[in-house]
């Protein structure tokens, strides 16, 4: 669960805290608590119907075929937009790693160096989409956790050894920026689509709530400490990815940059897994296992190339990440689990629990709407500015 939760969020929380003000840390922690609660709700929904095995199954059990279609649509949107964000991160960090390197390109290749490096990075990661064995994908996930620890340690060392002095003051609150940064905070906790699979794979599913509490508490503590560290170290100059703000000449920065470059490569297969499993289930049983692997790998490879093209066309990490959080993740992490639980528990649900879940649905919907509008405006403005430039 921690492996699924930790990802791009740790790169963007310092930027979000600096832009939203230190008061916005309460929003970060509050969203973490809410998402831990909704994770618990998914477990209760699965307990009510042992036949449900996935997020989409819960949607169907609650609202029939419409619930399944809605859940599936949002899941695929989140997977697609998350992978675009990971690829943008790969692009930005690879460009920084090889900032002083000269690459000779053919005259016909109208590509920037950073674009060519990103294409090479994606091609290296492409074979991981052909993996069928969940234990192999799990191994890649553990690599992602290791990279996250390396990034956190690198930023901590930058502060501890005073490579950069932490002498910046963090503003109290920028209220007008809260809608945009709320999407960054929500995306940091996006992982609910695989929680039903985790629940079903546990030897003792009754401990799922404890797992959720420990996982979300650990991740929230990491995000909050990294956010304050980054904001204190770099102040208004902090980048939307903390690694890009670190002093480039230092070897600790090089370690952090390489860890950030490797993170997307460990995440592609993991993020793609829900779609790949659903794709295999939809294929006829008469098709051989080898043919299913080929279809799965070919579709995954094609989608990753589409994602690469989109990431190179819209290289605005913070706006794409915020839009993903506000448009998609808020529904998957907050709105849908509460709505599913209300529908499935309607005869037995108490008034206080009903009121709590209705409030959370309204809160999630409001946060999603204002965040989507704000991040969309910022993304459009950035695209227009780049076009005129």
Coordinates of C-alpha atoms in Angstrom, one line a residue:
X1 CA 0.0 0.0 0.0
X2 CA 2.9 2.4 0.8
X3 CA 4.5 1.5 -2.5
X4 CA 1.3 2.5 -4.3
X5 CA 0.9 5.7 -2.4
X6 CA 4.4 7.1 -2.5
X7 CA 5.3 8.5 -5.9
X8 CA 5.1 11.9 -7.5
X9 CA 3.4 13.4 -4.4
X10 CA 6.7 13.6 -2.5
X11 CA 8.2 15.6 -5.3
X12 CA 5.4 18.2 -5.5
X13 CA 4.4 18.7 -1.8
X14 CA 7.2 21.3 -1.1
X15 CA 6.0 23.3 -4.1
X16 CA 2.4 22.9 -2.9
X17 CA 3.2 24.0 0.7
X18 CA 5.2 27.0 -0.5
X19 CA 2.4 28.1 -2.8
X20 CA -0.4 27.4 -0.4
X21 CA 1.3 28.5 2.8
X22 CA 2.0 26.5 6.0
X23 CA -1.7 26.5 6.9
X24 CA -2.3 24.3 3.8
X25 CA -0.4 21.5 5.7
X26 CA -3.7 21.0 7.6
X27 CA -5.3 20.3 4.2
X28 CA -2.6 17.8 3.4
X29 CA -3.0 15.9 6.7
X30 CA -6.8 16.2 6.5
X31 CA -7.0 14.7 3.0
X32 CA -4.7 11.9 4.3
X33 CA -7.1 11.1 7.1
X34 CA -10.1 11.2 4.8
X35 CA -8.4 8.9 2.3
X36 CA -7.4 6.5 5.0
X37 CA -11.1 6.4 6.1
X38 CA -12.3 5.8 2.5
X39 CA -9.8 3.0 2.2
X40 CA -11.5 1.5 5.3
X41 CA -14.9 1.9 3.6
X42 CA -13.7 0.0 0.5
X43 CA -12.7 -2.9 2.8
X44 CA -16.2 -2.8 4.4
X45 CA -17.8 -2.8 0.9
X46 CA -15.7 -5.9 0.0
X47 CA -16.7 -7.6 3.2
X48 CA -20.4 -7.2 2.4
X49 CA -20.0 -9.0 -0.9
X50 CA -17.2 -11.7 -1.0
X51 CA -17.7 -12.0 -4.8
X52 CA -16.4 -8.5 -5.3
X53 CA -12.7 -8.6 -6.2
X54 CA -12.0 -5.1 -7.6
X55 CA -12.9 -1.5 -7.5
X56 CA -15.2 -1.8 -10.5
X57 CA -16.9 -4.8 -8.8
X58 CA -17.8 -2.6 -5.9
X59 CA -19.2 0.0 -8.3
X60 CA -21.4 -2.7 -9.9
X61 CA -22.5 -4.1 -6.6
X62 CA -23.6 -0.6 -5.5
X63 CA -25.1 0.9 -8.6
X64 CA -25.3 -1.8 -11.2
X65 CA -23.8 -1.6 -14.7
X66 CA -23.8 2.2 -14.5
X67 CA -21.6 2.1 -11.4
X68 CA -19.1 -0.3 -13.1
X69 CA -18.9 1.9 -16.3
X70 CA -18.4 5.1 -14.2
X71 CA -15.7 3.5 -12.0
X72 CA -13.9 1.9 -15.0
X73 CA -13.9 5.3 -16.9
X74 CA -12.4 7.1 -14.0
X75 CA -9.8 4.4 -13.3
X76 CA -8.6 4.4 -16.9
X77 CA -8.4 8.2 -16.8
X78 CA -6.4 8.2 -13.6
X79 CA -4.0 5.6 -15.0
X80 CA -3.5 7.4 -18.3
X81 CA -3.0 10.9 -16.7
X82 CA -0.8 9.5 -13.9
X83 CA 1.5 7.9 -16.5
X84 CA 1.6 11.2 -18.4
X85 CA 2.7 12.9 -15.2
X86 CA 5.4 10.3 -14.6
X87 CA 6.7 10.7 -18.1
X88 CA 6.9 14.5 -17.7
X89 CA 8.9 14.0 -14.5
X90 CA 11.2 11.6 -16.4
X91 CA 11.7 14.3 -19.1
X92 CA 12.4 17.1 -16.6
X93 CA 14.9 15.1 -14.5
X94 CA 16.7 13.4 -17.4
X95 CA 17.2 16.9 -19.0
X96 CA 18.8 18.1 -15.7
X97 CA 21.0 14.9 -15.3
X98 CA 22.4 15.4 -18.8
X99 CA 22.4 19.2 -18.8
X100 CA 26.1 19.5 -19.8
X101 CA 26.2 16.6 -22.2
X102 CA 26.3 17.2 -26.0
X103 CA 24.3 14.9 -28.2
X104 CA 24.8 15.0 -32.0
X105 CA 21.4 14.6 -33.7
X106 CA 20.9 14.0 -37.5
X107 CA 19.7 17.1 -39.4
X108 CA 16.3 15.5 -40.1
X109 CA 15.6 14.8 -36.4
X110 CA 13.8 17.9 -35.3
X111 CA 14.0 16.9 -31.6
X112 CA 15.4 18.6 -28.5
X113 CA 18.0 16.7 -26.5
X114 CA 15.6 16.3 -23.6
X115 CA 12.9 14.8 -25.9
X116 CA 15.3 12.3 -27.3
X117 CA 16.5 11.3 -23.8
X118 CA 12.9 10.9 -22.7
X119 CA 12.1 8.6 -25.7
X120 CA 15.2 6.5 -24.8
X121 CA 14.1 6.3 -21.2
X122 CA 10.5 5.2 -22.1
X123 CA 11.9 2.6 -24.5
X124 CA 14.1 1.2 -21.7
X125 CA 10.9 0.9 -19.5
X126 CA 8.8 -0.6 -22.3
X127 CA 9.6 -4.3 -21.7
X128 CA 8.2 -4.1 -18.1
X129 CA 4.7 -3.7 -19.6
X130 CA 5.0 -7.3 -21.0
X131 CA 5.4 -8.7 -17.4
X132 CA 2.4 -10.9 -16.4
X133 CA 3.8 -12.2 -13.1
X134 CA 2.5 -10.0 -10.3
X135 CA 5.5 -10.9 -8.1
X136 CA 7.8 -9.4 -10.7
X137 CA 5.6 -6.3 -10.8
X138 CA 5.7 -6.3 -7.0
X139 CA 9.5 -6.4 -7.1
X140 CA 9.5 -3.3 -9.3
X141 CA 7.2 -1.7 -6.8
X142 CA 9.7 -2.3 -4.0
X143 CA 12.3 -0.6 -6.2
X144 CA 10.0 2.4 -6.3
X145 CA 9.8 2.5 -2.5
X146 CA 13.6 2.3 -2.4
X147 CA 13.9 5.3 -4.8
X148 CA 11.5 7.3 -2.6
X149 CA 13.7 6.6 0.4
X150 CA 16.7 7.7 -1.6
X151 CA 15.0 11.0 -2.6
X152 CA 13.9 11.7 1.0
X153 CA 17.3 11.0 2.3
X154 CA 19.0 13.2 -0.3
X155 CA 16.8 16.2 0.6
X156 CA 17.4 15.5 4.3
X157 CA 21.2 15.5 3.8
X158 CA 20.9 18.8 1.8
X159 CA 19.4 20.3 5.0
X160 CA 21.4 18.5 7.6
X161 CA 24.8 19.2 6.1
X162 CA 23.7 22.8 5.2
X163 CA 24.5 22.3 1.5
X164 CA 21.6 24.8 1.2
X165 CA 20.7 26.8 4.3
X166 CA 17.1 26.5 5.5
X167 CA 16.6 30.2 6.1
X168 CA 13.5 30.8 4.0
X169 CA 10.2 31.7 5.8
X170 CA 7.1 29.9 4.7
X171 CA 4.0 32.2 4.1
X172 CA 1.0 31.6 6.3
X173 CA -1.7 31.2 3.6
X174 CA -2.3 32.0 -0.1
X175 CA -6.0 31.4 -0.3
X176 CA -6.4 31.9 -4.0
X177 CA -3.8 29.2 -4.7
X178 CA -5.5 26.6 -2.5
X179 CA -7.8 25.2 -5.3
X180 CA -4.8 24.4 -7.6
X181 CA -2.6 22.9 -4.9
X182 CA -5.5 20.8 -3.5
X183 CA -5.2 18.7 -6.6
X184 CA -1.5 18.1 -5.9
X185 CA -2.4 17.0 -2.3
X186 CA -5.2 14.7 -3.4
X187 CA -3.0 13.0 -6.1
X188 CA -0.4 12.3 -3.4
X189 CA -2.8 9.8 -1.9
X190 CA -4.1 8.2 -5.1
X191 CA -4.0 4.5 -4.8
X192 CA -7.5 3.3 -4.1
X193 CA -8.0 1.5 -7.4
X194 CA -5.6 -1.3 -6.2
X195 CA -6.7 -1.4 -2.6
X196 CA -9.4 -4.1 -3.3
X197 CA -6.7 -6.3 -4.9
X198 CA -4.6 -5.8 -1.8
X199 CA -7.5 -6.6 0.4
X200 CA -8.3 -9.9 -1.4
X201 CA -4.6 -10.9 -1.4
X202 CA -4.3 -10.6 2.4
X203 CA -4.1 -13.7 4.5
X204 CA -6.2 -11.9 7.1
X205 CA -8.4 -9.2 5.5
X206 CA -9.7 -8.2 8.9
X207 CA -6.4 -6.3 9.4
X208 CA -7.0 -4.2 6.3
X209 CA -8.0 -1.2 8.3
X210 CA -4.9 -1.4 10.4
X211 CA -2.8 -1.6 7.3
X212 CA -4.6 1.5 5.9
X213 CA -4.0 3.5 9.1
X214 CA -0.3 2.6 9.3
X215 CA 0.3 3.2 5.6
X216 CA -1.5 6.5 5.4
X217 CA 0.1 7.7 8.6
X218 CA 3.6 6.8 7.3
X219 CA 3.1 8.4 4.0
X220 CA 1.5 11.6 5.5
X221 CA 4.4 12.0 7.9
X222 CA 6.9 11.6 5.0
X223 CA 5.0 14.1 2.8
X224 CA 4.6 16.7 5.6
X225 CA 8.3 16.5 6.7
X226 CA 9.5 16.7 3.0
X227 CA 7.1 19.6 2.3
X228 CA 8.4 21.7 5.2
X229 CA 12.0 20.8 4.5
X230 CA 11.8 21.8 0.8
X231 CA 9.9 25.0 1.4
X232 CA 12.4 26.1 4.1
X233 CA 15.4 25.2 1.9
X234 CA 14.3 26.8 -1.3
X235 CA 11.5 29.2 -0.5
X236 CA 9.7 30.9 -3.5
X237 CA 12.3 29.4 -5.9
X238 CA 11.2 25.8 -5.1
X239 CA 10.4 23.8 -8.2
X240 CA 7.3 21.8 -8.7
X241 CA 9.7 18.8 -8.4
X242 CA 12.0 19.2 -5.4
X243 CA 14.9 17.4 -7.1
X244 CA 15.1 20.2 -9.7
X245 CA 15.7 22.8 -7.0
X246 CA 18.7 21.1 -5.4
X247 CA 22.2 22.4 -6.3
X248 CA 23.2 20.7 -9.5
X249 CA 26.9 20.5 -8.9
X250 CA 26.6 18.4 -5.8
X251 CA 26.8 14.5 -5.8
X252 CA 23.8 14.2 -3.5
X253 CA 21.7 16.0 -6.1
X254 CA 22.9 13.6 -8.8
X255 CA 21.8 10.7 -6.6
X256 CA 18.4 12.3 -6.1
X257 CA 18.0 13.0 -9.8
X258 CA 18.8 9.5 -10.8
X259 CA 16.4 8.1 -8.2
X260 CA 13.7 10.3 -9.7
X261 CA 14.5 9.2 -13.2
X262 CA 14.3 5.5 -12.1
X263 CA 11.0 6.0 -10.2
X264 CA 8.8 6.2 -13.4
X265 CA 10.5 3.1 -14.8
X266 CA 9.4 1.2 -11.6
X267 CA 5.9 2.6 -11.8
X268 CA 4.8 2.0 -15.4
X269 CA 4.1 -1.7 -15.0
X270 CA 2.4 -1.2 -11.6
X271 CA 0.1 1.6 -12.8
X272 CA -0.7 -0.3 -16.0
X273 CA -1.5 -3.6 -14.0
X274 CA -5.2 -2.9 -13.3
X275 CA -5.9 -2.1 -17.0
X276 CA -3.8 -5.1 -18.2
X277 CA -5.7 -7.5 -15.8
X278 CA -9.1 -6.2 -17.0
X279 CA -7.9 -6.5 -20.7
X280 CA -6.9 -10.1 -20.2
X281 CA -10.3 -10.9 -18.5
X282 CA -12.2 -9.4 -21.4
X283 CA -10.4 -11.6 -24.0
X284 CA -12.1 -14.9 -25.0
X285 CA -11.0 -18.0 -23.0
X286 CA -10.2 -19.8 -26.3
X287 CA -7.2 -17.6 -26.8
X288 CA -3.9 -19.1 -25.5
X289 CA -2.0 -17.6 -22.6
X290 CA 0.9 -16.7 -25.0
X291 CA -1.5 -14.8 -27.3
X292 CA -3.0 -12.9 -24.3
X293 CA 0.5 -11.9 -23.3
X294 CA 1.2 -10.6 -26.8
X295 CA -2.1 -8.6 -26.9
X296 CA -1.5 -7.2 -23.4
X297 CA 2.1 -6.2 -24.3
X298 CA 1.2 -4.7 -27.6
X299 CA -1.7 -2.6 -26.3
X300 CA 0.5 -1.5 -23.3
X301 CA 3.3 -0.5 -25.6
X302 CA 1.0 1.5 -27.9
X303 CA -0.5 3.3 -25.0
X304 CA 2.8 4.2 -23.5
X305 CA 4.0 5.7 -26.9
X306 CA 0.8 7.8 -27.0
X307 CA 1.5 8.9 -23.4
X308 CA 5.0 9.8 -24.4
X309 CA 3.8 12.0 -27.2
X310 CA 1.3 13.7 -24.9
X311 CA 3.9 14.3 -22.2
X312 CA 6.3 15.9 -24.7
X313 CA 3.5 18.1 -26.0
X314 CA 2.3 19.3 -22.5
X315 CA 5.4 19.3 -20.3
X316 CA 3.9 21.2 -17.4
X317 CA 4.3 18.8 -14.5
X318 CA 2.5 20.7 -11.7
X319 CA -0.6 21.7 -13.8
X320 CA -1.1 18.1 -15.2
X321 CA -0.6 16.6 -11.8
X322 CA -3.0 19.0 -10.2
X323 CA -5.6 18.5 -12.9
X324 CA -5.3 14.7 -12.5
X325 CA -5.9 15.0 -8.7
X326 CA -8.8 17.4 -9.0
X327 CA -10.5 15.9 -12.1
X328 CA -10.1 12.2 -11.4
X329 CA -8.3 11.2 -8.1
X330 CA -10.7 13.1 -5.8
X331 CA -13.6 11.0 -7.2
X332 CA -11.8 7.7 -6.9
X333 CA -10.3 8.4 -3.4
X334 CA -13.2 10.3 -1.7
X335 CA -16.5 10.6 -3.6
X336 CA -17.0 7.1 -5.0
X337 CA -16.0 5.1 -1.8
X338 CA -18.4 7.2 0.3
X339 CA -21.2 6.9 -2.3
X340 CA -20.6 3.1 -2.6
X341 CA -20.7 2.6 1.1
X342 CA -23.9 4.7 1.6
X343 CA -25.7 2.7 -1.1
X344 CA -24.5 -0.8 0.1
X345 CA -25.1 0.0 3.8
X346 CA -28.3 2.0 3.5
X347 CA -30.6 -0.3 5.6
X348 CA -28.1 -0.5 8.5
X349 CA -26.2 2.9 8.4
X350 CA -26.6 5.2 11.4
X351 CA -27.5 8.9 11.0
X352 CA -24.1 10.2 12.2
X353 CA -22.2 7.9 9.7
X354 CA -24.6 8.8 6.9
X355 CA -24.1 12.5 7.7
X356 CA -20.3 12.1 7.7
X357 CA -20.3 10.4 4.3
X358 CA -22.6 12.8 2.7
X359 CA -20.4 15.7 3.9
X360 CA -17.3 14.0 2.5
X361 CA -19.1 13.5 -0.8
X362 CA -20.0 17.2 -0.9
X363 CA -16.4 18.2 0.2
X364 CA -14.8 16.0 -2.5
X365 CA -17.2 17.3 -5.2
X366 CA -16.5 20.9 -4.3
X367 CA -12.7 20.4 -4.1
X368 CA -12.8 18.6 -7.4
X369 CA -14.8 21.3 -9.2
X370 CA -12.8 24.3 -8.0
X371 CA -9.5 22.4 -8.4
X372 CA -10.3 21.4 -12.0
X373 CA -11.3 24.9 -13.0
X374 CA -8.1 26.4 -11.4
X375 CA -5.6 23.9 -12.7
X376 CA -7.2 23.9 -16.2
X377 CA -6.9 27.7 -16.4
X378 CA -3.2 27.5 -15.4
X379 CA -2.5 24.8 -17.9
X380 CA -4.2 26.7 -20.7
X381 CA -2.3 29.9 -19.8
X382 CA 1.0 28.0 -19.9
X383 CA 0.2 26.4 -23.2
X384 CA -0.7 29.8 -24.7
X385 CA 2.4 31.4 -23.3
X386 CA 4.6 28.7 -24.8
X387 CA 2.8 29.0 -28.2
X388 CA 3.4 32.8 -28.3
X389 CA 7.1 32.3 -27.3

